Short mmCIF file of C-alpha atoms in Angstrom, two decimals:
data_model
loop_
_atom_site.label_atom_id
_atom_site.label_comp_id
_atom_site.label_asym_id
_atom_site.label_seq_id
_atom_site.Cartn_x
_atom_site.Cartn_y
_atom_site.Cartn_z
CA UNK F 1 -43.62 -12.37 19.23
CA UNK F 2 -42.69 -9.02 19.93
CA UNK F 3 -39.88 -8.18 22.53
CA UNK F 4 -41.02 -5.60 24.93
CA UNK F 5 -38.12 -3.02 25.77
CA UNK F 6 -38.65 0.81 27.98
CA UNK F 7 -36.15 3.77 27.77
CA UNK F 8 -37.20 3.90 31.87
CA UNK F 9 -35.78 1.01 34.13
CA UNK F 10 -38.29 -0.88 36.16
CA UNK F 11 -40.74 -0.48 33.71
CA UNK F 12 -43.74 -3.01 33.80
CA UNK F 13 -44.74 -4.91 30.91
CA UNK F 14 -47.97 -4.05 29.06
CA UNK F 15 -51.13 -6.08 29.81
CA UNK F 16 -51.60 -5.05 26.08
CA UNK F 17 -50.94 -6.50 23.34
CA UNK F 18 -51.28 -10.06 24.66
CA UNK F 19 -48.22 -11.40 22.32
CA UNK F 20 -45.63 -9.26 23.81
CA UNK F 21 -42.28 -11.10 25.35
CA UNK F 22 -40.89 -9.43 28.53
CA UNK F 23 -37.02 -9.30 28.98
CA UNK F 24 -34.67 -11.48 30.59
CA UNK F 25 -32.25 -8.57 30.79
CA UNK F 26 -33.54 -5.81 29.69
CA UNK F 27 -29.99 -3.87 29.56
CA UNK F 28 -28.08 -5.84 27.81
CA UNK F 29 -31.14 -6.07 25.20
CA UNK F 30 -31.41 -3.02 25.00
CA UNK F 31 -27.77 -2.42 23.95
CA UNK F 32 -28.22 -5.44 21.41
CA UNK F 33 -31.27 -3.43 20.01
CA UNK F 34 -28.88 -0.91 19.77
CA UNK F 35 -25.79 -2.65 18.06
CA UNK F 36 -28.60 -4.45 15.40
CA UNK F 37 -28.94 -0.72 14.42
CA UNK F 38 -25.35 0.14 13.77
CA UNK F 39 -24.65 -3.47 12.07
CA UNK F 40 -27.70 -2.31 9.68
CA UNK F 41 -25.89 -0.87 5.98
CA UNK F 42 -29.90 -0.17 4.59
CA UNK F 43 -32.14 1.31 7.10
CA UNK F 44 -35.91 2.45 6.11
CA UNK F 45 -37.03 5.22 8.62
CA UNK F 46 -40.60 5.73 9.42
CA UNK F 47 -41.91 8.70 10.89
CA UNK F 48 -44.39 10.51 12.62
CA UNK F 49 -45.63 13.72 14.21
CA UNK F 50 -43.86 12.36 17.58
CA UNK F 51 -40.18 13.30 16.34
CA UNK F 52 -41.03 17.24 16.08
CA UNK F 53 -43.17 17.95 18.89
CA UNK F 54 -39.63 18.94 20.77
CA UNK F 55 -39.09 21.31 17.90
CA UNK F 56 -42.70 23.29 19.05
CA UNK F 57 -44.77 21.49 16.41
CA UNK F 58 -47.87 19.96 18.28
CA UNK F 59 -48.94 16.29 16.84
CA UNK F 60 -52.27 15.62 15.84
CA UNK F 61 -53.86 12.74 18.01
CA UNK F 62 -52.38 13.48 21.54
CA UNK F 63 -54.62 15.11 24.42
CA UNK F 64 -52.76 18.31 23.48
CA UNK F 65 -52.30 17.59 19.65
CA UNK F 66 -53.48 19.68 16.76
CA UNK F 67 -57.11 18.13 16.61
CA UNK F 68 -58.20 19.43 20.22
CA UNK F 69 -56.44 22.34 19.77
CA UNK F 70 -58.41 23.10 16.90
CA UNK F 71 -61.69 22.15 18.54
CA UNK F 72 -61.41 24.53 20.84
CA UNK F 73 -59.87 27.31 19.07
CA UNK F 74 -63.64 27.46 16.94
CA UNK F 75 -66.18 26.55 19.70
CA UNK F 76 -68.81 28.31 17.31
CA UNK F 77 -68.08 25.92 14.33
CA UNK F 78 -69.40 22.73 14.22
CA UNK F 79 -66.18 20.56 14.59
CA UNK F 80 -66.57 16.91 15.40
CA UNK F 81 -63.07 17.16 15.87
CA UNK F 82 -59.73 19.41 14.05
CA UNK F 83 -59.79 16.36 12.08
CA UNK F 84 -62.67 17.87 9.45
CA UNK F 85 -60.01 20.69 8.62
CA UNK F 86 -57.29 18.09 7.22
CA UNK F 87 -60.85 15.99 5.21
CA UNK F 88 -60.92 17.19 1.49
CA UNK F 89 -63.84 18.30 1.25
CA UNK F 90 -62.53 21.25 3.68
CA UNK F 91 -62.99 22.84 0.57
CA UNK F 92 -66.59 22.78 -0.60
CA UNK F 93 -67.62 25.89 1.69
CA UNK F 94 -65.94 29.28 1.97
CA UNK F 95 -66.06 29.12 5.83
CA UNK F 96 -64.40 25.77 5.96
CA UNK F 97 -61.84 27.29 3.16
CA UNK F 98 -60.88 29.79 5.05
CA UNK F 99 -60.49 28.39 8.90
CA UNK F 100 -57.97 25.71 6.88
CA UNK F 101 -55.99 28.32 5.15
CA UNK F 102 -55.22 30.45 8.08
CA UNK F 103 -54.62 27.03 10.03
CA UNK F 104 -51.81 26.31 7.56
CA UNK F 105 -50.66 29.71 7.53
CA UNK F 106 -50.29 29.30 11.59
CA UNK F 107 -48.57 25.44 11.34
CA UNK F 108 -45.69 26.96 8.25
CA UNK F 109 -45.10 29.93 11.07
CA UNK F 110 -44.07 26.97 13.45
CA UNK F 111 -42.09 25.18 10.89
CA UNK F 112 -40.50 28.17 9.94
CA UNK F 113 -39.24 28.54 13.53
CA UNK F 114 -38.26 25.17 14.54
CA UNK F 115 -35.12 23.40 14.22
CA UNK F 116 -33.97 20.24 13.85
CA UNK F 117 -35.00 17.97 17.03
CA UNK F 118 -32.04 15.38 18.18
CA UNK F 119 -33.57 12.79 15.77
CA UNK F 120 -33.56 14.85 12.54
CA UNK F 121 -29.42 14.95 13.46
CA UNK F 122 -29.66 11.16 14.38
CA UNK F 123 -31.04 10.46 10.72
CA UNK F 124 -27.89 12.92 9.01
CA UNK F 125 -25.77 10.97 10.95
CA UNK F 126 -27.19 7.76 9.68
CA UNK F 127 -26.90 9.01 6.14
CA UNK F 128 -23.12 10.28 6.56
CA UNK F 129 -22.00 7.06 7.61
CA UNK F 130 -23.83 5.01 4.56
CA UNK F 131 -26.55 3.13 6.86
CA UNK F 132 -29.31 5.39 5.95
CA UNK F 133 -31.68 4.42 2.97
CA UNK F 134 -34.39 6.17 3.00
CA UNK F 135 -36.79 8.60 5.06
CA UNK F 136 -40.51 8.73 4.70
CA UNK F 137 -41.88 11.09 6.57
CA UNK F 138 -45.61 11.91 7.37
CA UNK F 139 -44.47 15.37 8.81
CA UNK F 140 -45.58 18.05 6.72
CA UNK F 141 -42.32 20.81 8.56
CA UNK F 142 -39.98 19.29 6.41
CA UNK F 143 -36.96 19.72 9.28
CA UNK F 144 -35.39 17.02 7.79
CA UNK F 145 -34.29 19.18 4.77
CA UNK F 146 -33.29 21.35 7.94
CA UNK F 147 -31.13 18.79 9.29
CA UNK F 148 -28.86 18.49 6.02
CA UNK F 149 -31.44 15.54 4.47
CA UNK F 150 -31.98 15.75 0.47
CA UNK F 151 -36.20 16.48 0.87
CA UNK F 152 -38.42 16.06 -2.10
CA UNK F 153 -40.71 13.77 -4.03
CA UNK F 154 -39.13 12.28 -7.62
CA UNK F 155 -40.28 13.11 -10.64
CA UNK F 156 -42.25 10.81 -11.99
CA UNK F 157 -43.69 12.52 -14.64
CA UNK F 158 -41.00 14.29 -16.02
CA UNK F 159 -39.07 10.77 -15.98
CA UNK F 160 -41.68 8.98 -17.78
CA UNK F 161 -42.10 12.33 -20.35
CA UNK F 162 -38.36 11.75 -20.66
CA UNK F 163 -38.12 8.57 -21.56
CA UNK F 164 -40.71 8.92 -24.56
CA UNK F 165 -39.13 11.39 -25.07
CA UNK F 166 -35.62 9.87 -25.94
CA UNK F 167 -37.28 7.16 -27.38
CA UNK F 168 -38.24 9.28 -29.74
CA UNK F 169 -34.95 10.93 -30.58
CA UNK F 170 -32.98 7.86 -31.12
CA UNK F 171 -29.76 9.87 -31.44
CA UNK F 172 -30.00 11.71 -28.30
CA UNK F 173 -27.37 10.50 -25.77
CA UNK F 174 -29.39 9.05 -22.65
CA UNK F 175 -30.20 11.62 -19.71
CA UNK F 176 -28.47 9.81 -15.74
CA UNK F 177 -31.45 9.34 -13.91
CA UNK F 178 -31.41 11.96 -10.97
CA UNK F 179 -31.18 10.55 -7.82
CA UNK F 180 -34.08 10.15 -5.49
CA UNK F 181 -34.13 12.14 -2.29
CA UNK F 182 -33.15 10.75 1.00
CA UNK F 183 -36.15 12.25 2.26
CA UNK F 184 -39.62 11.94 1.22
CA UNK F 185 -42.82 13.69 2.33
CA UNK F 186 -45.59 10.90 2.75
CA UNK F 187 -48.53 13.99 2.65
CA UNK F 188 -47.24 16.53 1.55
CA UNK F 189 -44.99 19.78 2.73
CA UNK F 190 -45.94 23.01 3.18
CA UNK F 191 -43.12 24.85 1.65
CA UNK F 192 -44.99 25.08 -2.09
CA UNK F 193 -48.90 25.86 -3.47
CA UNK F 194 -50.14 24.49 -6.55
CA UNK F 195 -53.12 25.20 -8.66
CA UNK F 196 -56.45 23.14 -8.39
CA UNK F 197 -56.85 23.60 -12.09
CA UNK F 198 -53.52 23.06 -14.21
CA UNK F 199 -51.10 21.73 -11.27
CA UNK F 200 -48.55 23.94 -11.22
CA UNK F 201 -46.95 25.18 -7.97
CA UNK F 202 -45.66 27.68 -6.11
CA UNK F 203 -43.47 28.68 -3.42
CA UNK F 204 -45.73 29.10 -0.21
CA UNK F 205 -43.96 32.24 1.44
CA UNK F 206 -44.95 34.30 -2.02
CA UNK F 207 -48.36 33.78 -1.38
CA UNK F 208 -48.48 34.29 2.19
CA UNK F 209 -50.38 37.31 3.08
CA UNK F 210 -53.45 35.62 1.36
CA UNK F 211 -53.32 32.96 3.19
CA UNK F 212 -52.95 34.41 6.18
CA UNK F 213 -56.09 36.46 5.02
CA UNK F 214 -58.03 33.32 4.94
CA UNK F 215 -58.63 34.22 0.82
CA UNK F 216 -56.77 31.45 -1.07
CA UNK F 217 -55.03 33.44 -4.37
CA UNK F 218 -55.55 32.66 -8.27
CA UNK F 219 -53.23 30.69 -9.63
CA UNK F 220 -50.88 33.33 -11.59
CA UNK F 221 -50.41 30.66 -14.65
CA UNK F 222 -54.11 30.24 -15.32
CA UNK F 223 -54.15 33.79 -15.51
CA UNK F 224 -51.45 34.68 -18.00
CA UNK F 225 -52.60 31.94 -20.42
CA UNK F 226 -56.31 32.89 -19.51
CA UNK F 227 -55.21 36.17 -20.54
CA UNK F 228 -53.79 35.32 -23.47
CA UNK F 229 -56.51 33.70 -24.52
CA UNK F 230 -58.86 36.56 -24.53
CA UNK F 231 -56.30 38.49 -27.01
CA UNK F 232 -56.66 35.47 -29.39
CA UNK F 233 -60.65 35.29 -29.06
CA UNK F 234 -61.07 32.04 -27.59
CA UNK F 235 -63.08 31.30 -24.52
CA UNK F 236 -62.39 31.56 -21.31
CA UNK F 237 -61.83 28.16 -19.43
CA UNK F 238 -61.63 29.52 -16.24
CA UNK F 239 -58.75 30.51 -13.65
CA UNK F 240 -58.09 28.26 -10.68
CA UNK F 241 -56.97 28.99 -7.55
CA UNK F 242 -54.10 28.15 -5.35
CA UNK F 243 -54.00 25.24 -2.51
CA UNK F 244 -50.97 24.32 0.28
CA UNK F 245 -49.52 20.95 -1.18
CA UNK F 246 -50.52 18.89 2.12
CA UNK F 247 -52.35 15.74 1.17
CA UNK F 248 -55.36 15.83 3.47
CA UNK F 249 -57.61 12.77 4.24
CA UNK F 250 -60.00 10.98 1.31
CA UNK F 251 -57.81 12.35 -2.01
CA UNK F 252 -55.38 10.62 -3.71
CA UNK F 253 -51.31 11.81 -4.00
CA UNK F 254 -50.69 14.17 -6.75
CA UNK F 255 -47.17 13.08 -6.78
CA UNK F 256 -48.91 9.27 -5.65
CA UNK F 257 -46.77 7.35 -8.25
CA UNK F 258 -43.18 8.82 -8.17
CA UNK F 259 -43.42 7.80 -3.59
CA UNK F 260 -44.99 4.54 -5.21
CA UNK F 261 -41.93 3.83 -7.58
CA UNK F 262 -39.26 5.00 -4.35
CA UNK F 263 -41.30 2.61 -2.02
CA UNK F 264 -40.99 -0.25 -5.03
CA UNK F 265 -37.33 0.65 -5.73
CA UNK F 266 -36.36 0.07 -1.53
CA UNK F 267 -38.19 -3.07 -0.93
CA UNK F 268 -36.75 -5.22 -3.94
CA UNK F 269 -33.86 -3.28 -4.58
CA UNK F 270 -33.18 -0.91 -7.15
CA UNK F 271 -29.85 -1.79 -9.85
CA UNK F 272 -27.09 0.75 -8.53
CA UNK F 273 -26.52 2.75 -5.45
CA UNK F 274 -27.15 2.22 -1.63
CA UNK F 275 -30.66 0.26 -2.18
CA UNK F 276 -29.37 -2.35 -4.35
CA UNK F 277 -30.18 -5.07 -2.49
CA UNK F 278 -33.15 -3.46 -0.36
CA UNK F 279 -34.30 -2.63 2.57
CA UNK F 280 -32.25 -4.67 5.58
CA UNK F 281 -33.56 -3.23 8.87
CA UNK F 282 -36.88 -1.05 9.19
CA UNK F 283 -36.79 1.71 12.24
CA UNK F 284 -40.89 3.01 12.65
CA UNK F 285 -40.71 6.42 15.05
CA UNK F 286 -43.79 8.65 16.67
CA UNK F 287 -46.44 7.87 14.93
CA UNK F 288 -49.93 5.69 15.29
CA UNK F 289 -50.24 3.83 12.38
CA UNK F 290 -53.61 4.94 11.40
CA UNK F 291 -53.28 6.26 7.69
CA UNK F 292 -54.34 3.07 5.89
CA UNK F 293 -51.35 3.94 3.48
CA UNK F 294 -48.79 3.76 5.87
CA UNK F 295 -49.80 1.15 7.40
CA UNK F 296 -49.32 -1.22 3.97
CA UNK F 297 -46.20 0.19 3.96
CA UNK F 298 -44.97 -1.01 7.35
CA UNK F 299 -46.28 -3.85 6.76
CA UNK F 300 -44.46 -4.29 3.73
CA UNK F 301 -40.91 -3.45 4.85
CA UNK F 302 -41.34 -5.49 8.00
CA UNK F 303 -41.77 -8.99 5.86
CA UNK F 304 -39.37 -7.52 3.24
CA UNK F 305 -36.39 -7.03 5.90
CA UNK F 306 -37.34 -9.91 7.94
CA UNK F 307 -36.73 -11.94 4.29
CA UNK F 308 -33.42 -10.79 4.06
CA UNK F 309 -31.92 -12.44 7.70
CA UNK F 310 -28.80 -14.15 7.21
CA UNK F 311 -30.01 -17.24 9.10
CA UNK F 312 -33.10 -16.99 10.18
CA UNK F 313 -33.11 -19.77 12.63
CA UNK F 314 -29.84 -18.48 14.22
CA UNK F 315 -30.47 -17.41 17.50
CA UNK F 316 -28.67 -14.23 17.82
CA UNK F 317 -31.01 -11.24 19.07
CA UNK F 318 -28.78 -9.14 16.92
CA UNK F 319 -29.75 -11.15 13.69
CA UNK F 320 -33.63 -11.14 14.53
CA UNK F 321 -34.31 -7.65 14.94
CA UNK F 322 -35.15 -6.20 11.65
CA UNK F 323 -37.97 -4.54 12.38
CA UNK F 324 -38.09 -2.10 15.13
CA UNK F 325 -41.45 0.15 16.46
CA UNK F 326 -40.32 2.95 19.09
CA UNK F 327 -43.28 5.08 20.21
CA UNK F 328 -45.14 5.80 23.66
CA UNK F 329 -47.81 3.27 23.01
CA UNK F 330 -48.58 0.20 20.72
CA UNK F 331 -50.88 0.84 17.19
CA UNK F 332 -53.78 -0.20 17.37
CA UNK F 333 -55.78 -2.41 16.54
CA UNK F 334 -53.23 -4.70 18.12
CA UNK F 335 -53.64 -7.25 16.47
CA UNK F 336 -53.38 -6.24 13.22
CA UNK F 337 -50.00 -5.94 13.95
CA UNK F 338 -49.06 -8.97 15.38
CA UNK F 339 -46.09 -10.90 14.00
CA UNK F 340 -45.18 -7.33 11.59
CA UNK F 341 -42.37 -6.03 14.89
CA UNK F 342 -39.52 -7.16 16.28
CA UNK F 343 -38.84 -5.19 19.14
CA UNK F 344 -41.28 -2.49 21.01
CA UNK F 345 -39.57 0.41 22.74
CA UNK F 346 -41.87 2.15 24.79
CA UNK F 347 -39.94 5.72 24.98
CA UNK F 348 -39.45 8.62 23.51
CA UNK F 349 -38.17 9.06 20.18
CA UNK F 350 -35.52 12.42 21.48
CA UNK F 351 -33.86 10.31 24.62
CA UNK F 352 -33.60 7.02 21.91
CA UNK F 353 -31.51 8.99 20.32
CA UNK F 354 -29.19 10.94 22.39
CA UNK F 355 -28.27 6.73 23.50
CA UNK F 356 -27.67 6.12 19.75
CA UNK F 357 -26.14 8.96 18.31
CA UNK F 358 -24.02 8.03 21.19
CA UNK F 359 -22.96 4.17 20.11
CA UNK F 360 -22.60 6.64 16.15
CA UNK F 361 -20.35 8.52 16.94
CA UNK F 362 -18.15 6.03 19.24
CA UNK F 363 -18.03 3.78 16.34
CA UNK F 364 -17.25 6.58 13.99
CA UNK F 365 -14.21 7.18 16.48
CA UNK F 366 -13.16 3.87 16.95
CA UNK F 367 -12.84 3.28 12.90
CA UNK F 368 -11.10 7.06 12.02
CA UNK F 369 -8.19 5.54 14.71
CA UNK F 370 -8.26 2.57 12.83
CA UNK F 371 -7.65 4.60 9.46
CA UNK F 372 -5.71 6.48 11.69
CA UNK F 373 -3.41 3.51 12.26
CA UNK F 374 -3.36 1.71 8.76
CA UNK F 375 -1.99 5.35 7.63
CA UNK F 376 1.22 5.27 9.92
CA UNK F 377 2.03 1.24 9.37
CA UNK F 378 1.60 2.13 5.89
CA UNK F 379 4.20 5.63 5.76
CA UNK F 380 6.67 4.16 7.78
CA UNK F 381 6.59 1.00 5.83
CA UNK F 382 7.31 3.41 3.01
CA UNK F 383 10.07 4.83 5.09
CA UNK F 384 12.01 2.13 6.12
CA UNK F 385 12.03 -0.12 3.00
CA UNK F 386 15.73 0.30 1.14
CA UNK F 387 15.56 1.22 -2.32
CA UNK F 388 16.77 -1.47 -4.09
CA UNK F 389 19.52 -0.21 -6.72
CA UNK F 390 19.06 -1.63 -9.94
CA UNK F 391 21.24 -4.33 -11.07
CA UNK F 392 23.71 -4.22 -13.65
CA UNK F 393 23.01 -5.60 -17.30
CA UNK F 394 25.98 -7.66 -17.86
CA UNK F 395 27.17 -7.82 -21.84
CA UNK F 396 25.13 -10.71 -23.85
CA UNK F 397 28.67 -13.58 -25.04
CA UNK F 398 28.41 -15.45 -27.59
CA UNK F 399 27.63 -18.64 -28.14
CA UNK F 400 31.28 -20.74 -28.21
CA UNK F 401 31.08 -23.46 -30.26
CA UNK F 402 32.50 -26.69 -28.69
CA UNK F 403 35.56 -28.35 -28.76
CA UNK F 404 35.78 -30.74 -31.25
CA UNK F 405 36.01 -33.95 -30.25
CA UNK F 406 39.48 -35.71 -30.91
CA UNK F 407 39.52 -37.91 -34.56
CA UNK F 408 41.35 -40.70 -32.39
CA UNK F 409 37.86 -40.97 -30.31
CA UNK F 410 35.30 -43.45 -31.45
CA UNK F 411 32.10 -42.47 -29.76
CA UNK F 412 29.81 -46.01 -28.57
CA UNK F 413 26.66 -45.55 -30.48
CA UNK F 414 24.01 -48.17 -31.27
CA UNK F 415 25.69 -48.25 -34.85
CA UNK F 416 29.53 -48.00 -33.56
CA UNK F 417 32.07 -50.06 -31.25
CA UNK F 418 34.76 -48.60 -29.50
CA UNK F 419 37.89 -50.85 -29.77
CA UNK F 420 40.61 -50.42 -27.16
CA UNK F 421 43.59 -51.83 -28.95
CA UNK F 422 46.21 -52.49 -26.91
CA UNK F 423 50.22 -52.34 -28.73
CA UNK F 424 51.20 -54.92 -26.11
CA UNK F 425 48.37 -57.67 -27.24
CA UNK F 426 48.21 -57.28 -30.98
CA UNK F 427 50.35 -56.39 -34.00
CA UNK F 428 49.53 -53.56 -36.59
CA UNK F 429 48.68 -55.81 -39.32
CA UNK F 430 45.74 -53.82 -41.34
CA UNK F 431 43.84 -55.31 -44.69
CA UNK F 432 43.00 -52.93 -47.57
CA UNK F 433 39.30 -52.92 -48.39
CA UNK F 434 37.78 -54.99 -51.11
CA UNK F 435 38.09 -53.11 -54.16
CA UNK F 436 34.42 -53.51 -54.75
CA UNK F 437 33.31 -51.73 -52.14
CA UNK F 438 33.26 -47.49 -51.43
CA UNK F 439 33.71 -46.45 -47.55
CA UNK F 440 31.67 -44.11 -46.39
CA UNK F 441 33.32 -43.14 -43.60
CA UNK F 442 37.10 -42.93 -42.38
CA UNK F 443 37.75 -43.11 -38.44
CA UNK F 444 41.35 -42.92 -37.96
CA UNK F 445 43.42 -44.06 -35.19
CA UNK F 446 46.65 -44.20 -34.36
CA UNK F 447 48.26 -47.26 -32.25
CA UNK F 448 51.71 -46.97 -30.78
CA UNK F 449 54.16 -49.32 -31.97
CA UNK F 450 54.55 -52.63 -30.99
CA UNK F 451 57.98 -53.83 -30.68
CA UNK F 452 58.22 -57.10 -32.66
CA UNK F 453 60.38 -60.07 -33.33
CA UNK F 454 63.31 -60.34 -35.71
CA UNK F 455 61.66 -62.45 -37.42
CA UNK F 456 57.54 -61.02 -37.89
CA UNK F 457 54.30 -64.01 -38.03
CA UNK F 458 53.17 -64.63 -41.33
CA UNK F 459 50.02 -62.77 -41.47
CA UNK F 460 47.03 -63.63 -40.91
CA UNK F 461 44.47 -64.94 -43.56
CA UNK F 462 42.34 -61.55 -44.92
CA UNK F 463 39.55 -63.87 -46.23
CA UNK F 464 37.09 -63.44 -43.28
CA UNK F 465 33.32 -64.97 -43.69
CA UNK F 466 31.60 -61.85 -44.09
CA UNK F 467 28.02 -61.49 -42.96
CA UNK F 468 25.22 -59.69 -44.99
CA UNK F 469 24.58 -56.26 -43.00
CA UNK F 470 23.55 -52.67 -43.95
CA UNK F 471 27.07 -51.34 -44.16
CA UNK F 472 28.06 -50.92 -47.62
CA UNK F 473 31.60 -51.30 -47.19
CA UNK F 474 33.73 -53.92 -44.54
CA UNK F 475 36.87 -54.03 -43.47
CA UNK F 476 38.91 -56.54 -42.00
CA UNK F 477 42.14 -56.76 -39.70
CA UNK F 478 43.57 -59.31 -38.41
CA UNK F 479 46.37 -58.88 -35.11
CA UNK F 480 48.79 -61.87 -34.68
CA UNK F 481 49.51 -62.21 -30.67
CA UNK F 482 53.19 -62.75 -29.31
CA UNK F 483 54.64 -66.06 -30.17
CA UNK F 484 55.70 -68.25 -26.29
CA UNK F 485 59.29 -68.76 -27.72
CA UNK F 486 59.55 -65.46 -29.03
CA UNK F 487 63.31 -64.05 -28.19
CA UNK F 488 63.12 -61.14 -24.19
CA UNK F 489 61.65 -57.44 -25.53
CA UNK F 490 63.80 -54.46 -26.06
CA UNK F 491 62.72 -51.63 -24.75
CA UNK F 492 59.58 -49.65 -26.64
CA UNK F 493 60.63 -46.38 -28.74
CA UNK F 494 58.57 -44.02 -30.30
CA UNK F 495 58.25 -44.56 -33.66
CA UNK F 496 56.06 -43.09 -36.35
CA UNK F 497 51.96 -44.48 -36.20
CA UNK F 498 50.83 -46.43 -39.39
CA UNK F 499 47.51 -45.12 -40.58
CA UNK F 500 44.71 -47.37 -39.42
CA UNK F 501 41.31 -47.47 -41.07
CA UNK F 502 37.96 -48.13 -39.39
CA UNK F 503 35.17 -48.52 -40.49
CA UNK F 504 31.10 -48.73 -38.87
CA UNK F 505 30.21 -51.89 -38.20
CA UNK F 506 26.90 -53.26 -36.64
CA UNK F 507 26.50 -54.51 -33.25
CA UNK F 508 26.14 -58.66 -34.69
CA UNK F 509 29.49 -58.15 -37.09
CA UNK F 510 31.02 -56.12 -34.08
CA UNK F 511 30.31 -59.32 -31.71
CA UNK F 512 31.62 -61.57 -33.78
CA UNK F 513 34.60 -59.94 -34.72
CA UNK F 514 35.56 -59.50 -30.62
CA UNK F 515 34.55 -62.78 -30.08
CA UNK F 516 37.50 -63.76 -32.83
CA UNK F 517 39.82 -62.04 -31.27
CA UNK F 518 40.23 -63.43 -27.96
CA UNK F 519 39.94 -66.18 -29.59
CA UNK F 520 43.90 -65.57 -31.31
CA UNK F 521 44.58 -64.59 -28.23
#
């Protein structure tokens, strides 16, 4: 189904084609269509003669078009329509060739005097905003070039020859590919003429007097070659005549391969540049779509753009509008275009261009204001920042060695037992180590002397049972607790403390020794 929108408020729904849908809110849906065009990023525009009528260049098929005017201007000539002068058979007779050359001269003069229309300026604005991927025009006036778009056909033959030369000379660096022109003429241009034999091109203005007289000039390139062949004694091959570089009915485009390569890239996408993902919106303006090649292009681009919808099932009108047709009349036969266009905008191309240009300018101003606000915020933020003073690096301090633990302190580890000896509970009795053992380590502690009784108690037996252990040296000591019959103790006075040797013992031996000491106390 195709949505019908008219630029004339209150226009009725046309009877044909039958697959048109009447809009529920025409103004809102027209604004939504314009918004969809502005949201697109890779727009392909296919234009016809309808966009150049306001510039003073007639179209072809309207009642006041070029075909009817040519028939009126040549009543004596048997012309079924002015279309006969745009057929390849026009070069079969000198009379029709002369008529064709004079008619082309008049069109060339009109094209030189014409100025770009609002729609041409809209194309330039879309290109400046980065939304325009390509313009394929059926016009031969080259007004797109005057509007500022790059214009021409990519040189497919030159690119192929350069590629083969690069393969032949591997030492050469590859030449960067030339950028495809933004506007590609599908039916040629009035700017150039070319030879029918050697295909060499020349500017049209250089041979304008000959075409105005209805006499196609001879090719300068062929003339020079034949002169050289005659000097060296070679046979003459013939001199070609120049003709305008426009594509006529029933003939092939001399640059058809270059045009086809550009269309293929815009359909499928290229490796880099603006069209790396292919076209995402199609806009067909000012053409009745009668040329078979153009009809095929429109169908292919419509399929490609609709396949790139972010969400095909989304009810959003902006995402559903991918192929737009803008013209006063719908193309015929209508059955060939069912399902091709999402929207048909009925109206003048220049009026629609002014509406779209106003919204595009508003969007451009909004983006420029947003960039200016962002720049001011960044400047204010940079000015408000206080410069940070660099921190002074402190000199590295030399690592200090930890203080040595006093020799009298015993660490309680897996192989050591920390014993606290109370002078009130034990006597200072130490037994020397056995002569058959050599001490591994001597830990020295100082025990303050205790008050001894006048008659010291006899020492305990030094022979305690020794349990085998991992240590090589064992020392035993016995302490004599005070007896109840001892006389009152005298005040304690400091005196030199004897040295007591304490060696490593196992956990098992330490437990047994402590238990014996507790038993004796």
